[in-house]
Amino acid sequence: MKKFAFLAAAAAVCAAIATPATAQFAKPEQAIKYRQAGMALIGSHFGRMAPVAKKEAPFDAAAIAKNVEVLSVLATLPWAGFAPGTEGGDTKAEAWSDAKGFKQAEDDFLAAMGKLKTAADSGDFDAFRVAFGNVGKSCKICHDAYRKDN
Ligand code: ASC
């Protein structure tokens, strides 16, 4: 019985920890807010590097690597907020009716992000500039297809 009580307590603790991560959104509006917040942060951390890529600001390799490290985590976030049943916001219905295409666009973005991380970590400006441009293209392809009012 002692062992059972321990296992039951351990299971309860696991459930308490796991629940917030699995049952993320009680209402569709919360998912919409979450994905919009994620996209806003991605836009901020991506956009702030544009002047560097365009050679309008100096290339600080360490600062870029640090920012891309943050961006790499942010890049993984919004997608859970596009769960079925959360249609709305600035997203076209096609993101759900063409779920395969939308997932492909997500995968392409994350692949481009992986290459940007490698380039930023290398400290090489030209590698960074090319990889930055490719991430930007993947943003635009997805926005053109699935975001309203581009
Ligand atoms: C950004 C931002 C986007 C993308 C896109 C890239 O900084 O907010 O939506 O880059 O413009 O083409």
Coordinates of N, CA and C in Angstrom, one line a residue, residues 47-128:
G47 N 13.3 41.1 -37.2 CA 13.4 42.4 -37.8 C 14.6 43.3 -37.4
R48 N 15.0 43.2 -36.1 CA 16.1 44.0 -35.6 C 17.4 43.7 -36.2
M49 N 17.5 42.5 -36.9 CA 18.7 42.1 -37.6 C 18.8 42.6 -39.1
A50 N 17.6 43.1 -39.6 CA 17.6 43.5 -41.0 C 18.6 44.6 -41.3
P51 N 18.8 45.7 -40.4 CA 19.8 46.7 -40.8 C 21.2 46.1 -40.9
V52 N 21.5 45.1 -40.1 CA 22.8 44.4 -40.1 C 23.0 43.7 -41.5
A53 N 21.9 42.9 -41.8 CA 22.0 42.1 -43.1 C 22.1 43.1 -44.3
K54 N 21.5 44.3 -44.2 CA 21.5 45.2 -45.3 C 22.7 46.1 -45.2
K55 N 23.6 45.8 -44.3 CA 24.9 46.6 -44.1 C 24.6 48.0 -43.7
E56 N 23.5 48.3 -43.1 CA 23.2 49.6 -42.6 C 23.6 49.8 -41.1
A57 N 23.9 48.7 -40.5 CA 24.4 48.7 -39.1 C 25.6 47.7 -39.1
P58 N 26.5 47.9 -38.1 CA 27.7 47.0 -38.1 C 27.3 45.6 -37.6
F59 N 28.1 44.7 -38.1 CA 27.9 43.2 -37.8 C 28.7 42.9 -36.5
D60 N 27.9 42.7 -35.4 CA 28.5 42.3 -34.1 C 28.1 40.8 -34.0
A61 N 29.1 39.9 -34.3 CA 28.8 38.5 -34.5 C 28.3 37.9 -33.2
A62 N 28.8 38.3 -32.0 CA 28.3 37.8 -30.8 C 26.9 38.2 -30.5
A63 N 26.5 39.4 -30.8 CA 25.2 39.9 -30.6 C 24.2 39.2 -31.5
I64 N 24.6 39.0 -32.7 CA 23.8 38.3 -33.7 C 23.5 36.9 -33.3
A65 N 24.6 36.2 -32.8 CA 24.5 34.8 -32.4 C 23.5 34.7 -31.2
K66 N 23.7 35.6 -30.3 CA 22.8 35.6 -29.1 C 21.3 35.8 -29.5
N67 N 21.1 36.8 -30.4 CA 19.7 37.1 -30.8 C 19.1 35.9 -31.6
V68 N 19.9 35.3 -32.4 CA 19.4 34.1 -33.2 C 19.1 33.0 -32.3
E69 N 19.9 32.8 -31.2 CA 19.6 31.8 -30.2 C 18.2 32.0 -29.6
V70 N 17.9 33.2 -29.2 CA 16.6 33.6 -28.7 C 15.5 33.3 -29.8
L71 N 15.8 33.8 -31.0 CA 14.9 33.6 -32.1 C 14.6 32.2 -32.4
S72 N 15.6 31.3 -32.3 CA 15.4 29.9 -32.5 C 14.4 29.2 -31.6
V73 N 14.3 29.7 -30.4 CA 13.3 29.2 -29.5 C 11.9 29.8 -29.8
L74 N 11.9 31.1 -30.1 CA 10.7 31.8 -30.4 C 10.0 31.2 -31.6
A75 N 10.9 30.8 -32.6 CA 10.4 30.2 -33.9 C 9.6 29.0 -33.7
T76 N 9.8 28.3 -32.6 CA 9.0 27.0 -32.4 C 7.7 27.2 -31.7
L77 N 7.4 28.5 -31.3 CA 6.2 28.7 -30.4 C 4.9 28.8 -31.1
P78 N 4.7 29.6 -32.1 CA 3.4 30.0 -32.5 C 2.5 28.8 -33.0
W79 N 3.2 27.8 -33.5 CA 2.5 26.7 -34.2 C 1.4 26.0 -33.4
A80 N 1.6 25.8 -32.1 CA 0.6 25.2 -31.3 C -0.6 26.0 -31.2
G81 N -0.5 27.3 -31.5 CA -1.6 28.2 -31.4 C -2.5 28.2 -32.7
F82 N -2.1 27.4 -33.6 CA -3.0 27.2 -34.9 C -3.7 25.9 -34.8
A83 N -4.0 25.4 -33.7 CA -4.7 24.1 -33.5 C -6.0 24.1 -34.2
P84 N -6.6 22.9 -34.6 CA -7.9 22.9 -35.2 C -8.9 23.5 -34.3
G85 N -9.8 24.3 -34.9 CA -10.9 25.0 -34.1 C -10.5 26.3 -33.6
T86 N -9.3 26.8 -34.1 CA -8.9 28.2 -33.6 C -8.9 29.1 -34.8
E87 N -9.7 28.8 -35.8 CA -9.7 29.7 -37.0 C -10.1 31.1 -36.6
G88 N -9.4 32.1 -37.3 CA -9.7 33.5 -37.0 C -8.5 34.3 -36.9
G89 N -8.6 35.5 -36.3 CA -7.5 36.5 -36.2 C -7.1 36.9 -37.6
D90 N -5.8 37.0 -37.8 CA -5.3 37.5 -39.1 C -5.0 36.3 -40.1
T91 N -5.4 35.1 -39.7 CA -5.1 33.9 -40.4 C -6.2 33.5 -41.4
K92 N -5.8 33.3 -42.7 CA -6.8 32.8 -43.6 C -7.3 31.4 -43.3
A93 N -8.5 31.1 -43.7 CA -9.1 29.8 -43.5 C -8.3 28.7 -44.1
E94 N -7.5 29.1 -45.2 CA -6.6 28.1 -45.9 C -5.6 27.4 -44.9
A95 N -5.2 28.1 -43.9 CA -4.2 27.5 -42.9 C -4.8 26.2 -42.4
W96 N -6.1 26.1 -42.3 CA -6.7 24.8 -41.8 C -7.2 24.0 -42.9
S97 N -7.8 24.6 -44.0 CA -8.3 23.8 -45.1 C -7.2 23.1 -45.9
D98 N -6.0 23.8 -45.9 CA -4.8 23.3 -46.5 C -3.8 23.1 -45.4
A99 N -4.2 22.2 -44.5 CA -3.3 22.0 -43.3 C -1.9 21.4 -43.7
K100 N -1.9 20.6 -44.8 CA -0.6 20.0 -45.3 C 0.3 21.1 -45.8
G101 N -0.2 22.0 -46.5 CA 0.6 23.1 -47.1 C 1.1 24.0 -46.0
F102 N 0.2 24.3 -45.0 CA 0.6 25.1 -43.9 C 1.7 24.5 -43.0
K103 N 1.6 23.2 -42.8 CA 2.6 22.5 -42.1 C 3.9 22.5 -42.8
Q104 N 3.8 22.4 -44.2 CA 5.0 22.4 -45.0 C 5.7 23.8 -44.8
A105 N 4.9 24.9 -44.8 CA 5.4 26.2 -44.7 C 6.1 26.4 -43.3
E106 N 5.5 25.8 -42.3 CA 6.1 25.8 -40.9 C 7.5 25.1 -41.0
D107 N 7.5 23.9 -41.6 CA 8.7 23.1 -41.6 C 9.8 23.8 -42.4
D108 N 9.4 24.5 -43.5 CA 10.4 25.2 -44.3 C 11.0 26.3 -43.5
F109 N 10.1 27.0 -42.8 CA 10.6 28.1 -41.9 C 11.6 27.6 -40.9
L110 N 11.2 26.5 -40.2 CA 12.1 26.0 -39.2 C 13.4 25.5 -39.7
A111 N 13.3 24.9 -41.0 CA 14.6 24.5 -41.6 C 15.5 25.7 -41.9
A112 N 14.9 26.7 -42.4 CA 15.6 27.9 -42.7 C 16.2 28.5 -41.4
M113 N 15.4 28.5 -40.4 CA 15.9 28.9 -39.1 C 17.1 28.1 -38.6
G114 N 17.0 26.8 -38.8 CA 18.2 25.9 -38.4 C 19.5 26.4 -39.1
K115 N 19.3 26.7 -40.4 CA 20.5 27.2 -41.2 C 21.0 28.5 -40.7
L116 N 20.0 29.4 -40.3 CA 20.4 30.7 -39.8 C 21.2 30.5 -38.5
K117 N 20.8 29.6 -37.6 CA 21.4 29.3 -36.4 C 22.9 28.9 -36.6
T118 N 23.0 28.0 -37.6 CA 24.4 27.5 -37.9 C 25.3 28.6 -38.4
A119 N 24.7 29.4 -39.3 CA 25.4 30.6 -39.9 C 25.8 31.6 -38.8
A120 N 24.8 31.9 -37.9 CA 25.1 32.9 -36.9 C 26.2 32.4 -35.9
D121 N 26.1 31.1 -35.6 CA 27.1 30.5 -34.7 C 28.5 30.5 -35.4
S122 N 28.6 30.5 -36.7 CA 29.9 30.5 -37.4 C 30.6 31.8 -37.3
G123 N 29.8 32.9 -37.1 CA 30.3 34.2 -37.0 C 30.7 34.8 -38.4
D124 N 30.3 34.1 -39.4 CA 30.6 34.6 -40.8 C 29.5 35.5 -41.3
F125 N 29.8 36.7 -41.7 CA 28.8 37.7 -42.1 C 28.0 37.3 -43.3
D126 N 28.7 36.8 -44.3 CA 28.1 36.4 -45.6 C 27.1 35.3 -45.4
A127 N 27.6 34.3 -44.6 CA 26.7 33.1 -44.3 C 25.5 33.6 -43.6
F128 N 25.6 34.5 -42.6 CA 24.5 35.1 -41.9 C 23.6 35.8 -42.8

